[in-house]
XYZ file of C-alpha atoms in Angstrom:
591
model
C 23.022 -33.061 14.982
C 24.131 -30.317 16.835
C 23.019 -26.762 15.384
C 25.935 -24.881 16.845
C 28.383 -26.707 14.768
C 29.127 -25.909 11.320
C 27.828 -28.828 10.280
C 24.874 -28.661 11.864
C 24.443 -24.454 10.729
C 25.143 -26.044 6.951
C 22.867 -28.780 6.939
C 20.090 -27.347 8.891
C 20.672 -23.881 6.287
C 21.212 -25.867 3.377
C 18.070 -28.209 4.065
C 15.728 -25.167 5.444
C 16.524 -23.169 1.808
C 15.489 -26.223 0.028
C 12.610 -27.297 2.382
C 11.541 -22.931 1.905
C 12.268 -22.509 -1.783
C 10.613 -26.305 -2.746
C 7.630 -24.950 -0.810
C 7.746 -21.241 -2.069
C 7.455 -22.168 -5.799
C 4.946 -25.256 -5.414
C 2.851 -22.734 -3.779
C 3.363 -19.789 -6.188
C 2.520 -22.723 -8.804
C -0.874 -23.828 -6.929
C -2.177 -20.637 -6.100
C -1.754 -19.620 -9.155
C -3.278 -22.246 -10.796
C -5.797 -22.049 -8.481
C -6.060 -18.447 -10.015
C -6.702 -19.145 -13.278
C -9.319 -22.147 -13.315
C -10.848 -19.788 -10.828
C -11.259 -17.124 -13.014
C -11.952 -19.923 -15.870
C -14.828 -21.328 -13.624
C -16.162 -17.457 -13.195
C -16.355 -16.401 -16.355
C -17.387 -19.417 -17.635
C -20.029 -19.123 -15.212
C -20.602 -15.504 -16.321
C -21.387 -16.317 -19.642
C -23.893 -18.950 -18.907
C -26.017 -16.810 -16.662
C -25.501 -13.739 -19.106
C -27.038 -16.257 -21.960
C -29.801 -17.460 -20.109
C -30.942 -13.601 -18.604
C -30.468 -12.362 -22.165
C -33.076 -14.906 -23.394
C -35.411 -14.644 -20.363
C -35.110 -10.735 -21.067
C -36.477 -11.160 -24.103
C -39.492 -13.042 -22.735
C -40.130 -10.580 -19.949
C -39.399 -7.437 -22.176
C -42.496 -8.962 -24.638
C -44.578 -9.685 -21.716
C -44.129 -6.452 -20.307
C -45.169 -5.019 -24.356
C -48.274 -6.902 -23.755
C -49.181 -5.721 -20.126
C -48.625 -1.811 -21.471
C -51.043 -2.696 -24.604
C -53.842 -3.440 -22.350
C -53.905 -0.745 -19.945
C -53.149 1.968 -23.438
C -55.748 -0.208 -25.962
C -59.136 1.976 -26.413
C -60.615 -1.283 -27.185
C -60.305 -2.391 -23.792
C -60.848 0.809 -22.009
C -63.383 1.119 -23.707
C -64.931 -2.035 -22.755
C -64.217 -1.157 -18.649
C -65.585 2.364 -19.658
C -69.447 1.263 -21.048
C -72.283 0.759 -18.550
C -73.248 -2.463 -20.682
C -70.953 -5.965 -21.827
C -72.308 -5.847 -25.450
C -68.561 -5.848 -27.157
C -67.238 -8.089 -24.323
C -67.165 -10.709 -27.001
C -65.264 -8.954 -29.291
C -62.188 -7.588 -26.489
C -62.502 -11.006 -25.867
C -61.041 -11.892 -29.507
C -59.455 -9.240 -29.235
C -57.511 -9.888 -26.171
C -56.779 -13.346 -27.663
C -55.392 -12.192 -30.728
C -53.193 -9.712 -29.109
C -51.669 -12.390 -26.858
C -51.109 -15.005 -29.774
C -48.843 -12.456 -31.837
C -46.880 -11.886 -28.529
C -43.324 -13.288 -28.781
C -43.922 -15.155 -24.870
C -47.627 -16.610 -25.909
C -45.870 -20.087 -24.307
C -45.481 -18.904 -20.893
C -48.742 -16.178 -20.123
C -50.965 -18.827 -18.139
C -53.668 -16.809 -17.174
C -55.425 -13.203 -18.044
C -58.307 -12.004 -16.052
C -59.431 -8.306 -16.490
C -62.359 -6.910 -15.093
C -63.829 -3.261 -13.855
C -63.365 -2.394 -10.186
C -66.601 -3.628 -9.047
C -66.190 -7.218 -10.519
C -69.041 -7.014 -12.566
C -67.308 -7.340 -15.951
C -65.162 -10.390 -16.189
C -62.814 -11.572 -19.334
C -60.633 -14.689 -18.411
C -58.168 -16.228 -20.752
C -54.856 -18.028 -21.189
C -53.400 -21.340 -20.826
C -54.521 -23.034 -17.944
C -57.980 -22.540 -18.140
C -58.630 -26.360 -18.917
C -56.839 -27.617 -15.735
C -58.750 -24.779 -13.633
C -61.473 -23.540 -11.577
C -64.260 -21.401 -12.431
C -63.607 -17.818 -12.061
C -66.367 -15.982 -10.799
C -67.283 -12.894 -8.992
C -66.785 -14.357 -5.710
C -63.456 -15.727 -5.774
C -62.056 -13.534 -8.218
C -60.764 -11.399 -4.844
C -58.431 -14.028 -4.779
C -56.091 -12.144 -7.090
C -58.185 -8.955 -7.398
C -59.289 -7.757 -3.802
C -61.487 -4.616 -4.620
C -59.044 -2.471 -2.573
C -56.089 -2.634 -5.245
C -55.768 0.454 -6.501
C -51.943 -0.345 -7.172
C -49.982 -1.634 -9.651
C -47.549 -4.680 -8.976
C -45.651 -7.562 -10.140
C -42.193 -8.968 -11.365
C -41.236 -9.258 -7.677
C -41.998 -12.385 -6.148
C -42.986 -16.168 -7.390
C -46.458 -17.642 -5.924
C -48.940 -19.979 -6.582
C -52.179 -19.982 -9.089
C -55.123 -20.110 -6.613
C -57.357 -21.442 -9.747
C -54.974 -24.478 -10.652
C -56.067 -27.658 -9.596
C -52.561 -28.318 -9.109
C -49.557 -27.374 -8.065
C -47.708 -24.678 -10.776
C -45.379 -21.573 -10.295
C -46.272 -17.944 -11.602
C -44.711 -14.648 -11.431
C -48.388 -13.210 -10.921
C -48.621 -9.392 -12.244
C -51.360 -7.451 -11.207
C -52.084 -3.532 -13.225
C -54.672 -1.094 -13.037
C -56.103 0.344 -15.936
C -57.432 3.805 -15.898
C -60.047 5.685 -17.599
C -58.198 6.945 -21.054
C -59.693 11.196 -20.453
C -58.025 10.821 -16.918
C -56.249 8.995 -13.943
C -59.629 7.548 -12.633
C -59.077 3.748 -11.509
C -61.940 1.889 -14.349
C -60.037 -1.472 -14.238
C -58.094 -4.310 -12.578
C -55.319 -6.683 -14.907
C -53.557 -10.025 -13.752
C -51.686 -12.169 -15.384
C -49.972 -15.411 -14.382
C -46.829 -15.794 -16.064
C -45.469 -19.243 -16.141
C -42.393 -19.536 -13.831
C -41.636 -21.940 -17.420
C -40.486 -18.922 -18.205
C -36.850 -19.047 -16.382
C -36.554 -23.324 -15.998
C -37.445 -24.167 -19.801
C -34.236 -22.071 -19.818
C -32.301 -23.966 -17.541
C -33.102 -27.725 -18.193
C -30.214 -28.674 -20.203
C -27.853 -26.442 -17.860
C -24.929 -28.278 -16.673
C -24.410 -27.855 -12.591
C -21.067 -29.326 -10.667
C -21.734 -31.050 -7.545
C -22.105 -28.956 -4.997
C -22.937 -25.497 -7.093
C -27.077 -24.473 -7.293
C -28.708 -22.210 -8.900
C -30.441 -18.919 -7.717
C -33.437 -15.920 -9.051
C -33.461 -13.289 -6.927
C -37.082 -10.936 -7.927
C -37.184 -8.011 -6.057
C -36.786 -8.941 -2.562
C -36.887 -12.346 -2.923
C -34.084 -14.553 -3.048
C -35.069 -18.501 -4.441
C -33.190 -21.591 -4.882
C -33.708 -23.295 -8.379
C -33.668 -27.371 -7.530
C -36.015 -29.791 -8.954
C -37.242 -27.256 -11.338
C -39.006 -25.452 -9.070
C -38.271 -22.569 -6.935
C -37.580 -22.799 -3.141
C -38.202 -19.054 -1.173
C -34.670 -18.607 0.644
C -33.122 -16.273 2.858
C -31.394 -13.756 1.223
C -27.791 -14.224 1.820
C -25.272 -11.682 2.986
C -21.914 -10.824 1.216
C -19.221 -11.304 3.314
C -16.667 -10.256 1.015
C -16.652 -8.682 -2.908
C -14.125 -9.730 -5.351
C -12.618 -10.470 -8.054
C -13.046 -8.311 -11.705
C -15.189 -9.494 -14.276
C -15.875 -8.980 -17.584
C -19.224 -7.675 -17.098
C -19.792 -4.413 -15.601
C -22.750 -5.519 -13.573
C -21.578 -9.190 -12.614
C -20.627 -9.503 -9.286
C -18.528 -12.260 -7.509
C -18.340 -12.187 -4.033
C -18.300 -14.686 -0.838
C -21.583 -15.745 1.230
C -22.623 -17.912 3.837
C -25.432 -20.791 2.872
C -25.996 -23.298 5.503
C -23.223 -22.305 7.259
C -20.457 -22.924 4.604
C -18.603 -20.183 2.797
C -19.401 -20.182 -1.413
C -18.628 -17.883 -3.951
C -21.606 -16.849 -5.292
C -21.768 -15.214 -9.307
C -24.301 -12.727 -9.851
C -25.642 -11.184 -13.301
C -28.417 -9.073 -13.655
C -30.718 -10.019 -16.497
C -31.376 -6.239 -17.551
C -35.225 -6.669 -16.598
C -36.133 -4.799 -13.242
C -34.087 -6.345 -10.537
C -33.804 -9.764 -11.355
C -31.196 -12.013 -11.559
C -29.923 -15.134 -11.626
C -26.855 -16.293 -9.626
C -24.653 -19.175 -8.977
C -22.188 -21.168 -6.656
C -19.292 -22.633 -7.457
C -19.156 -25.634 -6.054
C -16.768 -25.726 -2.835
C -16.123 -29.419 -3.909
C -13.139 -28.775 -6.496
C -11.693 -26.144 -3.948
C -11.200 -29.352 -1.148
C -9.990 -31.159 -4.215
C -7.139 -28.797 -4.811
C -6.575 -27.630 -1.088
C -6.449 -31.942 -1.068
C -3.924 -32.015 -3.914
C -1.634 -29.069 -2.569
C -0.964 -30.389 1.175
C -0.160 -33.965 -0.449
C 2.399 -31.906 -2.509
C 3.516 -30.693 0.121
C 3.679 -33.703 2.283
C 5.904 -35.366 -0.723
C 8.443 -32.317 -0.773
C 8.810 -32.886 2.674
C 9.792 -36.334 2.510
C 12.098 -35.484 -0.142
C 13.857 -32.846 1.481
C 14.426 -34.165 5.435
C 15.638 -37.639 3.172
C 17.831 -34.899 0.992
C 18.647 -33.518 4.748
C 20.301 -36.604 5.777
C 22.453 -37.683 2.727
C 23.729 -34.237 3.608
C 24.464 -35.083 6.998
C 26.137 -38.026 6.684
C 28.428 -36.319 3.803
C 29.212 -33.312 5.665
C 29.845 -35.731 8.860
C 32.311 -37.246 6.616
C 34.507 -34.388 5.123
C 34.045 -31.711 7.524
C 34.290 -33.247 10.974
C 37.716 -34.016 11.748
C 39.408 -31.371 9.704
C 36.907 -28.612 12.156
C 37.448 -29.884 14.891
C 41.791 -29.300 14.805
C 41.226 -25.797 13.094
C 38.560 -25.570 16.374
C 41.268 -26.200 18.517
C 44.100 -24.101 17.355
C 41.488 -20.999 17.314
C 40.662 -21.932 21.179
C 44.924 -22.074 21.692
C 45.166 -18.207 19.973
C 42.046 -16.496 22.159
C 44.432 -18.414 25.247
C 47.396 -16.464 23.932
C 49.107 -19.349 22.369
C 50.688 -18.682 18.604
C 52.756 -20.680 17.864
C 52.818 -22.784 14.581
C 50.739 -25.807 14.277
C 51.587 -27.558 10.849
C 49.149 -30.740 11.674
C 46.346 -28.301 10.440
C 47.819 -27.618 7.393
C 46.350 -29.798 4.387
C 45.868 -30.255 0.732
C 42.449 -28.787 0.507
C 40.741 -25.730 1.125
C 40.546 -26.260 4.657
C 44.084 -26.774 4.776
C 44.633 -23.216 3.297
C 42.282 -22.063 6.294
C 44.443 -24.026 8.360
C 47.981 -22.179 6.869
C 45.391 -18.761 7.221
C 45.099 -19.884 10.794
C 49.086 -20.389 11.470
C 49.859 -17.187 9.544
C 47.136 -15.083 11.829
C 48.736 -16.424 14.810
C 52.979 -15.122 13.825
C 51.252 -11.256 13.366
C 48.728 -11.528 15.261
C 50.260 -9.598 18.395
C 52.076 -7.264 16.305
C 49.750 -6.533 13.658
C 47.061 -5.525 16.292
C 49.904 -3.240 18.463
C 50.821 -1.285 15.197
C 47.664 -1.034 14.250
C 46.862 0.738 17.326
C 49.351 2.986 17.335
C 48.695 4.119 13.194
C 45.209 4.450 14.114
C 45.955 7.132 17.046
C 48.869 8.923 15.270
C 46.894 9.194 12.120
C 43.767 10.485 13.551
C 46.492 13.026 15.568
C 48.189 14.271 12.322
C 44.848 14.415 10.275
C 43.409 16.662 12.771
C 46.152 19.210 13.527
C 46.369 19.355 9.716
C 42.634 20.114 9.265
C 42.611 22.596 11.885
C 45.970 24.348 10.675
C 44.299 24.698 7.615
C 42.325 27.778 8.583
C 44.875 30.181 10.147
C 47.078 31.153 7.269
C 43.367 32.078 5.213
C 41.705 33.592 7.974
C 44.922 35.629 9.311
C 45.430 36.828 5.510
C 41.861 37.908 4.854
C 41.875 39.831 8.303
C 45.279 41.492 7.653
C 44.439 42.630 4.783
C 40.583 44.419 5.694
C 42.739 45.855 8.065
C 44.811 47.316 5.708
C 42.439 48.645 3.751
C 40.461 49.899 6.943
C 43.442 51.865 6.976
C 43.661 53.282 3.839
C 40.248 55.035 3.570
C 39.799 55.891 7.073
C 41.036 57.995 9.832
C 38.775 56.947 12.288
C 38.846 54.968 16.135
C 37.720 51.714 13.952
C 41.128 50.359 13.777
C 41.547 50.271 16.804
C 38.753 48.042 17.718
C 39.461 45.739 14.356
C 43.225 45.129 15.599
C 41.772 44.890 19.056
C 38.983 41.979 17.416
C 42.250 40.927 15.852
C 44.022 39.991 18.886
C 41.467 37.934 20.938
C 41.472 35.934 17.510
C 45.101 34.922 17.848
C 44.755 34.539 21.223
C 41.745 32.599 20.435
C 43.631 30.434 17.871
C 46.419 29.512 19.763
C 44.799 27.830 22.087
C 45.175 24.390 20.383
C 45.357 22.862 23.513
C 41.376 22.925 24.111
C 39.957 21.199 20.935
C 36.444 21.208 22.482
C 34.960 25.221 24.076
C 31.250 25.794 25.082
C 29.012 27.378 22.595
C 29.216 30.733 24.414
C 33.033 30.914 23.997
C 32.474 29.763 20.430
C 30.316 32.560 20.041
C 32.180 35.862 21.631
C 35.191 34.367 19.007
C 32.743 35.018 16.559
C 31.534 38.098 17.304
C 35.484 39.677 17.293
C 35.292 38.216 14.079
C 31.827 39.975 12.701
C 32.975 43.197 14.138
C 35.925 42.980 11.863
C 33.947 42.824 9.294
C 31.216 45.074 9.544
C 33.915 48.024 9.581
C 35.016 46.422 6.452
C 31.962 46.302 4.978
C 30.533 49.623 6.145
C 28.290 48.418 8.511
C 25.895 46.687 5.661
C 26.533 43.500 7.401
C 23.948 41.851 9.853
C 24.741 39.211 12.413
C 21.596 38.003 13.776
C 21.734 35.926 17.514
C 18.756 33.900 18.126
C 20.219 31.306 19.971
C 18.767 30.991 23.415
C 21.160 31.541 25.958
C 20.422 27.795 27.805
C 22.353 26.377 25.007
C 25.802 28.312 25.962
C 27.057 25.534 27.810
C 26.689 22.618 24.601
C 30.155 21.765 23.658
C 31.390 22.256 20.363
C 34.889 21.864 18.088
C 36.674 25.278 18.326
C 36.515 27.023 14.805
C 33.278 26.240 14.001
C 31.100 28.811 13.434
C 33.888 31.357 11.911
C 34.606 29.536 9.125
C 30.564 28.782 8.096
C 30.169 32.648 8.622
C 32.924 33.583 6.736
C 31.411 31.692 3.742
C 27.734 32.860 3.937
C 29.270 36.517 3.455
C 31.992 35.764 1.175
C 30.299 33.676 -1.105
C 26.419 34.142 -0.230
C 26.378 38.399 0.813
C 29.010 39.991 -0.724
C 28.825 38.387 -4.710
C 25.335 40.304 -4.091
C 26.305 44.024 -3.626
C 24.164 44.854 -0.799
C 23.533 44.543 2.460
C 23.169 40.904 3.629
C 22.164 39.003 7.103
C 23.929 35.881 8.922
C 21.384 34.568 11.493
C 22.359 31.912 14.231
C 19.524 29.724 15.254
C 19.260 26.029 17.717
C 17.614 23.543 18.203
C 17.181 20.361 20.174
C 16.382 17.497 17.634
C 16.032 14.705 19.972
C 16.893 13.411 22.803
C 20.957 12.681 21.335
C 21.110 15.615 18.447
C 21.439 19.585 18.835
C 21.071 21.360 15.316
C 22.870 24.400 14.748
C 22.167 26.335 11.605
C 23.645 29.551 10.350
C 21.401 30.642 7.236
C 22.576 34.419 4.996
C 20.260 35.837 2.398
C 23.427 35.702 -0.351
C 22.936 34.549 -4.124
C 22.879 30.867 -2.979
C 24.113 28.246 -4.971
C 23.270 25.140 -6.773
C 23.401 21.126 -5.718
C 26.013 20.529 -8.223
C 28.349 24.193 -6.359
C 27.265 21.934 -3.233
C 28.102 18.406 -3.995
C 31.611 19.763 -5.388
C 32.045 21.288 -1.923
C 32.029 18.121 0.064
C 34.215 16.570 -3.088
C 37.171 15.079 -2.165
C 39.316 16.447 -4.883
C 40.380 20.030 -4.671
C 41.339 22.298 -7.272
C 42.840 25.877 -6.804
C 39.960 27.590 -7.665
C 38.207 31.005 -6.688
C 36.344 28.558 -3.921
C 39.207 26.371 -2.266
C 39.163 28.573 0.512
C 35.199 28.497 1.105
C 35.453 24.495 0.368
C 38.549 24.194 3.041
C 36.952 25.719 5.292
C 33.776 23.603 4.766
C 35.236 20.206 4.364
C 37.996 21.150 7.642
C 34.361 21.583 9.733
C 32.608 18.934 8.336
C 35.527 16.506 9.042
C 36.479 18.111 12.039
C 33.299 17.174 13.295
C 33.068 13.583 12.057
C 36.288 12.645 14.204
C 35.480 14.274 17.152
C 31.933 12.509 17.290
C 31.786 9.956 15.237
C 29.119 8.882 12.852
C 25.630 10.907 12.617
C 27.244 14.141 13.723
C 28.229 15.538 10.641
C 27.574 19.142 8.497
C 25.244 19.970 5.536
C 23.756 22.077 3.719
C 21.315 23.262 2.399
C 20.630 26.563 -0.473
C 18.446 27.900 -3.061
C 20.332 29.965 -5.776
C 19.132 33.635 -5.406
C 17.126 32.753 -2.066
C 19.261 31.696 0.788
C 21.773 29.352 1.812
C 22.116 27.254 4.979
C 24.176 25.367 6.776
C 23.337 22.570 8.758
C 25.742 21.298 12.162
C 24.380 18.262 14.029
C 26.026 18.037 17.523
C 25.894 15.308 20.133
C 23.644 16.886 23.524
C 27.521 16.854 25.388
C 29.237 19.763 27.113
C 32.870 21.016 26.726
C 33.692 18.638 29.493
C 31.863 15.227 27.265
C 28.884 15.250 30.245
C 25.358 14.821 28.628
C 23.886 18.168 28.001
C 20.598 19.484 29.522
C 19.355 23.003 29.106
C 20.295 25.608 31.772
């Protein structure tokens, strides 16, 4: 099957569209389902971690309150400050009583209280029966003489006094005098790691998922009821919004594999729980998606084969006949061929081809002729619209000047008028140099300057390098006239019209005519460029501006036009976009 044939193109487009649509729908459905499933899995994991974290926080807060009791209780401080050990027994009983009343008593594995010189020692806790004797000589393993700062809740370690292996959260505190900051004692607590492990005994993990504990700067994997220290992973990216403000979900790399890690703070110091989501589920979903795509591909290919056979049977012969006739028309054979006029849609096309062959030559010649006549007629009509209006205003100005003043100004106005009449009569030269157009405009402005008693100012800010630019004759005068009569005159005072030119890009020159008159709103601008005219007081303004716009469009084509920009009570700016061409149609370059 060749893709250059209509049959091949129809088959290819149909199969491609069907395949693309099927893949798009299945992909959208898959990723939507996967997104919902992943969000559900993240929410479930977040809830479970928050629940465990809340329970762990309760025990940690309880232990923290026990530690504060040790550091502030007068019985403890009195025992440490006295020279003898007479109240050691009562202090020991009071400590045991406080521990028994604590919510987390079952996790307080060992408590050691001593003075800074290790001459006094109180030792209690759940693990005493399974421990080595704690003496002054081995006490320094947990409370060295140099220990003077608080520490704890920052790692998981081993209790050195136990005969068996057991992980604890070691906490060390200094105890100061009741009346001064001087350190008088040291406190060591070994908190059983079961404080957290008991909470996750029944925690269900899918295959490939793992639980982690972050405590301080240490990162532990919880596996086989034991904490295993690991390197703290680096987040590759953070993503997915969760219900918890402090919960984070991000992509990390563990063991060379990217995984999603959901982390929930416990709310107690820098301790948080994390869980990775099983990559096996993602792989299963990906395998399911690829299987679905393969099934769709096979189905679409079978559909394409059936469609090709059907198209070959229905369209091959008729299309081949029509192709032969079209090739004959391309070789100037316009005779009618009845054999391509079947009793179906392709037959209608064949009849159309025969009709086309019979009328094509005549229609093309007529169309070309009509277009030339139409453009010539429209151009002449548009160019001639401006002359009666302009002559009427000019003659009225001369009459008004002759009535009011007996001065030489009339002679200057008449001279300017004669030059204008001479330029108007040159209809055989529609494109002139910008320099000539400015001279024509200057003659017109002389007349208007006398009419308004010198209250008008024309500022020509165009650089002489633009003078060789080609411009349609009588392009600037209607725009300046509009600026005077409909911008400055209604203002009732002096006014200025400014002319500027600039290079917009490698193809376009922009000319702007700006007046400081009354301006106009967007509605008025839209009416000026509207196709329907009405005999209102602004009719001549609309004709003049529309005249310029259409002459530019007919002369230079799309992309070159006239536009208006205005602000009521401030200004009006006419913007002309012209090609960078000279009067002769050659590329224009600055002098």
